[in-house]
Short mmCIF file of C-alpha atoms in Angstrom, two decimals:
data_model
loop_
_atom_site.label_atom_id
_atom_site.label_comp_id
_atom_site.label_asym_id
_atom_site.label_seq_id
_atom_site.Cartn_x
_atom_site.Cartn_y
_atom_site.Cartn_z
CA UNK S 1 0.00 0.00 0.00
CA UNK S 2 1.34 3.53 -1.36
CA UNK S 3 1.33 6.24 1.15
CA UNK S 4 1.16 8.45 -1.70
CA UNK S 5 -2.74 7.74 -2.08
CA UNK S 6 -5.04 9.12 0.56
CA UNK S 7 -5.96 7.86 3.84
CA UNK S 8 -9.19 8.40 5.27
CA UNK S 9 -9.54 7.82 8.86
CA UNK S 10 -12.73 7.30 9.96
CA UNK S 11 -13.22 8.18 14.03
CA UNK S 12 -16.78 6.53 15.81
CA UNK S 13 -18.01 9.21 18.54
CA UNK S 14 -17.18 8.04 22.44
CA UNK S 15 -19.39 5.92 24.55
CA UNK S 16 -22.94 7.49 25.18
CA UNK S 17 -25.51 5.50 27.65
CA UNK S 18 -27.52 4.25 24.86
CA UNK S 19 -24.26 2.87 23.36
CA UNK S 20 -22.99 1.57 26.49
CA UNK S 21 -27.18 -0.23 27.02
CA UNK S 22 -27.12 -1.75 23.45
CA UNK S 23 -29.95 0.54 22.91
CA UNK S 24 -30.45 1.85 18.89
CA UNK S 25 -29.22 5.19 18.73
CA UNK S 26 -30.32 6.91 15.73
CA UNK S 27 -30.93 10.92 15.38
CA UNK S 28 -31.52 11.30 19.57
CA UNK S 29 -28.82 13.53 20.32
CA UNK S 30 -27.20 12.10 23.56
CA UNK S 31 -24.04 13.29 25.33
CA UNK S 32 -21.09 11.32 25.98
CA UNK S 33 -20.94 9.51 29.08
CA UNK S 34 -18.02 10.54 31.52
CA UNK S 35 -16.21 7.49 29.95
CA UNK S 36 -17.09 8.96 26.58
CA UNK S 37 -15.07 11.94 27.47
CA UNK S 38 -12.39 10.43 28.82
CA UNK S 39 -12.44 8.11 25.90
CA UNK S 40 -12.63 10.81 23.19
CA UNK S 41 -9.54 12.41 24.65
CA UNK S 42 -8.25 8.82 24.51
CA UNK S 43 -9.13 9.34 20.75
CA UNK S 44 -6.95 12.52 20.16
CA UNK S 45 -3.76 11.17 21.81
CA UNK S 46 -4.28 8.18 18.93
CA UNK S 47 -4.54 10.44 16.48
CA UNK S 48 -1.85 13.40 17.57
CA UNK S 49 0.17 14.21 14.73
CA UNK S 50 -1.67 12.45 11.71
CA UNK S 51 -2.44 15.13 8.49
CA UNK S 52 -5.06 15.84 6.94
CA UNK S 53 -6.48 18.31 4.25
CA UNK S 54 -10.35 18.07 6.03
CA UNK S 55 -12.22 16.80 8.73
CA UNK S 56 -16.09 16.29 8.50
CA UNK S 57 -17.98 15.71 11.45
CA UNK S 58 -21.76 14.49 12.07
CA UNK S 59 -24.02 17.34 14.07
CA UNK S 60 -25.67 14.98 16.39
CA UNK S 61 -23.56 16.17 19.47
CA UNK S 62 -21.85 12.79 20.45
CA UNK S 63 -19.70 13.05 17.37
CA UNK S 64 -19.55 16.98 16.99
CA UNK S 65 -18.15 16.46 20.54
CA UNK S 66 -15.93 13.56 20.45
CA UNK S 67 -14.29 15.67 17.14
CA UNK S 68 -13.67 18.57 20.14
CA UNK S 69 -12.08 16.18 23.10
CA UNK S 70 -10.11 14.84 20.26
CA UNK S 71 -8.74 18.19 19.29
CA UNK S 72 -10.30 18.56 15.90
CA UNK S 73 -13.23 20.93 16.50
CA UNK S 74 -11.95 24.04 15.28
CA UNK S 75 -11.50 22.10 11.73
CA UNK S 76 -14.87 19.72 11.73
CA UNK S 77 -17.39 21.29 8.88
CA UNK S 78 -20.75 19.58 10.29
CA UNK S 79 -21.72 17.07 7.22
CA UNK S 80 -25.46 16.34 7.95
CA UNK S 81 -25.03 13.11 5.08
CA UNK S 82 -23.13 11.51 8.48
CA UNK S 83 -25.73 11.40 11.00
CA UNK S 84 -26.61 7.65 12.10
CA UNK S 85 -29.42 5.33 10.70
CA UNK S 86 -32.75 6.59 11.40
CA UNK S 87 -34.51 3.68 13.67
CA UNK S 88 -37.56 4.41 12.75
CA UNK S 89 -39.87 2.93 15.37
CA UNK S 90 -36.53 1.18 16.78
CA UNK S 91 -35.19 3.57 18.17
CA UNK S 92 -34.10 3.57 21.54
CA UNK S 93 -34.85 0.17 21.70
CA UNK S 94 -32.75 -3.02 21.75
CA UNK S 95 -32.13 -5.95 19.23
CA UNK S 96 -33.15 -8.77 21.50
CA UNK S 97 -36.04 -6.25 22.24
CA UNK S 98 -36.78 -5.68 18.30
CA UNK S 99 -37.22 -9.47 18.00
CA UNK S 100 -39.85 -10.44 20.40
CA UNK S 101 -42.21 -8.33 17.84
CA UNK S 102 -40.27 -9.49 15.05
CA UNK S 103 -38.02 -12.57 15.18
CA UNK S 104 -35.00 -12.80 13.08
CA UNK S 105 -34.89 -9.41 12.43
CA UNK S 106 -31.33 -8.01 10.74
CA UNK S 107 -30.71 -4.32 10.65
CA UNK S 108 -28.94 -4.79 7.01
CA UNK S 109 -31.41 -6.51 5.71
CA UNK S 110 -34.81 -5.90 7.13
CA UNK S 111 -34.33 -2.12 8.29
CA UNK S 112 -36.39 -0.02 10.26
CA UNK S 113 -40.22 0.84 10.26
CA UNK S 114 -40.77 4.47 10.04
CA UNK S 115 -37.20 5.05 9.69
CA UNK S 116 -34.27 4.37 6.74
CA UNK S 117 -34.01 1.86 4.39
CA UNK S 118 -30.47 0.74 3.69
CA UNK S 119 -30.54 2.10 0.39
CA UNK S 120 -31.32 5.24 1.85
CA UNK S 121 -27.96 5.64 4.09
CA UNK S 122 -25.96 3.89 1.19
CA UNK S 123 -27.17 7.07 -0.88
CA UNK S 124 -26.19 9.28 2.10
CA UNK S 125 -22.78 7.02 2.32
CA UNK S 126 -22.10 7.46 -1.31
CA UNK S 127 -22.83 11.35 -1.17
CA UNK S 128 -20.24 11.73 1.09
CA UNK S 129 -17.74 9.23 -0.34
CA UNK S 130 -17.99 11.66 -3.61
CA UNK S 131 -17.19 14.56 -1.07
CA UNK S 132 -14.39 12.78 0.24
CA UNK S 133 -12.60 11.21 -3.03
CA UNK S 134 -12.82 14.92 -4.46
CA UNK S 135 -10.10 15.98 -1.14
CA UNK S 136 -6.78 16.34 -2.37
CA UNK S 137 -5.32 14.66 1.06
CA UNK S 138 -6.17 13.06 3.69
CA UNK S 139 -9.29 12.63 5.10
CA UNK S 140 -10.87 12.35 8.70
CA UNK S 141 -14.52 11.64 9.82
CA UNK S 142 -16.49 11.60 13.02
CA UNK S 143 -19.35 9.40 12.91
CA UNK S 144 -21.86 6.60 14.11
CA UNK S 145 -21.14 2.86 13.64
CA UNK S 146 -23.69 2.03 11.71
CA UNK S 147 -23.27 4.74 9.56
CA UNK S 148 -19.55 4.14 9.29
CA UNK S 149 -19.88 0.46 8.66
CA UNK S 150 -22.53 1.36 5.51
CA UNK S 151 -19.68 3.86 4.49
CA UNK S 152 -17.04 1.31 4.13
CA UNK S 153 -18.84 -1.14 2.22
CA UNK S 154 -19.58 1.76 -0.10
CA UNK S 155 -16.15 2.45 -0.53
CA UNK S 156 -15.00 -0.91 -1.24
CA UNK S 157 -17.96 -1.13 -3.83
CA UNK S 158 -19.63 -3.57 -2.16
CA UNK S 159 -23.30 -4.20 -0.90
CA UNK S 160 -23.58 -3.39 2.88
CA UNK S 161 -26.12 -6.02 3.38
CA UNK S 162 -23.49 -8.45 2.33
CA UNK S 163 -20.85 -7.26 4.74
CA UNK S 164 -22.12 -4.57 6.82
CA UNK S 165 -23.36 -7.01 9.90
CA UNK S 166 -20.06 -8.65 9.73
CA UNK S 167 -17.73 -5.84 10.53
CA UNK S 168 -18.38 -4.35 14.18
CA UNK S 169 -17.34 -0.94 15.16
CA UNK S 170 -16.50 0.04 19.17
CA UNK S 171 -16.84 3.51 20.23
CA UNK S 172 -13.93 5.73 20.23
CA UNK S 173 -12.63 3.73 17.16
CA UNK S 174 -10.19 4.02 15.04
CA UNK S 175 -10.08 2.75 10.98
CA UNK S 176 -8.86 3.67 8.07
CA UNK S 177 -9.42 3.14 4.51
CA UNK S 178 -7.37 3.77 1.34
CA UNK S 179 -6.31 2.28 -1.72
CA UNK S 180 -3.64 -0.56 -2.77
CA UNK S 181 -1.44 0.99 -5.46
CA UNK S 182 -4.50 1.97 -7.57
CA UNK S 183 -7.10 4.57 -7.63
CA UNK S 184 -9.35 1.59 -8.92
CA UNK S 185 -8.34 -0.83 -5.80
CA UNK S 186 -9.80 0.97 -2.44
CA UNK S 187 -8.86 -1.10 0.58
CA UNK S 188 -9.63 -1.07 4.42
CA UNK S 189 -6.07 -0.66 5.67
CA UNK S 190 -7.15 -0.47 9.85
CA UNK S 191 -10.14 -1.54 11.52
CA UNK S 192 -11.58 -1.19 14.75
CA UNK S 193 -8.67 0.34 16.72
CA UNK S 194 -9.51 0.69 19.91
CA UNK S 195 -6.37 0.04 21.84
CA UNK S 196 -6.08 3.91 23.08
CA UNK S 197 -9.54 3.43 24.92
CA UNK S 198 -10.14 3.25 28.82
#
């Protein structure tokens, strides 16, 4: 892998009580737990030093603020394309709790009643990834998991439902994605960091 293509690093906002409860955390705009803080300042010591040409950050406030602890407020432009599935009717509520009404149910396949389809955030993903690709330099983003998992399926070209309930996302991660010695061959080259966490 060149390190003369672009890196974007993608950053998942600290822990918040619905995060820490298993609880589906759409577009309700909850703080960071004290953990959270401490987590997202965690977040900036793992990323001290790294370059890059932009930072885009979600508005919901547990990524907005995570981007802060971590040192890259002053440079986040708010992208609202990055705020977290809509849950619909699920939100706020568990998986286990989901399936007593509706057994079997997958996020990336079956979405959410009243809320996004897939297709939807892969739209939002792809808006975004267009935003992104047309940086010259390196790239970081503060965002949700399941936002941030659709995202790098899209960037690999690949169908989140295939992959997107396969790859897991802890908060106050790191990951990265690039290419492989082609602007045709985009890669994940880090995922799931979360060795700098408390």
């Amino acid at each position: 892998m060149s390190e003369a293509f672009p890196v974007v690093t993608l950053a998942r906002h600290g822990e918040t009580a619905w995060s820490l409860s298993g609880q589906h955390t759409g577009l309700t705009d909850l703080p960071l737990t004290d953990r959270g803080v401490a987590n997202a300042r965690a977040l900036g010591e793992r990323l001290r030093g790294i370059s890059v040409a932009k930072v885009f950050t979600s508005p919901l406030q547990r990524a907005h603020k995570t981007a802060e602890l971590a040192g890259f407020g002053a440079a986040a432009e708010v992208d609202r394309d990055l705020v977290e599935w809509d849950y619909g009717k699920y939100e706020g509520l568990t998986t286990p709790e989901i399936r007593v009404g509706r057994p079997g149910w997958e996020l990336f396949h079956d979405g959410c009643p009243g809320g996004e389809t897939l297709e939807q955030v892969s739209v939002r993903a792809d808006r975004v990834i267009a935003r992104v690709r047309a940086v010259k330099g390196n790239v970081l983003i503060f965002s949700s998991g399941h936002f941030l998992r659709v995202f790098a399926a899209r960037w690999l070209g690949t169908d989140p439902a295939v992959i997107g309930h396969y790859i897991i996302l802890g908060t106050a991660s790191v990951s990265e994605l690039g290419y492989d010695r082609d602007w045709t061959k985009p890669v994940v080259r880090l995922w799931n960091e979360t060795r700098h966490a408390v």
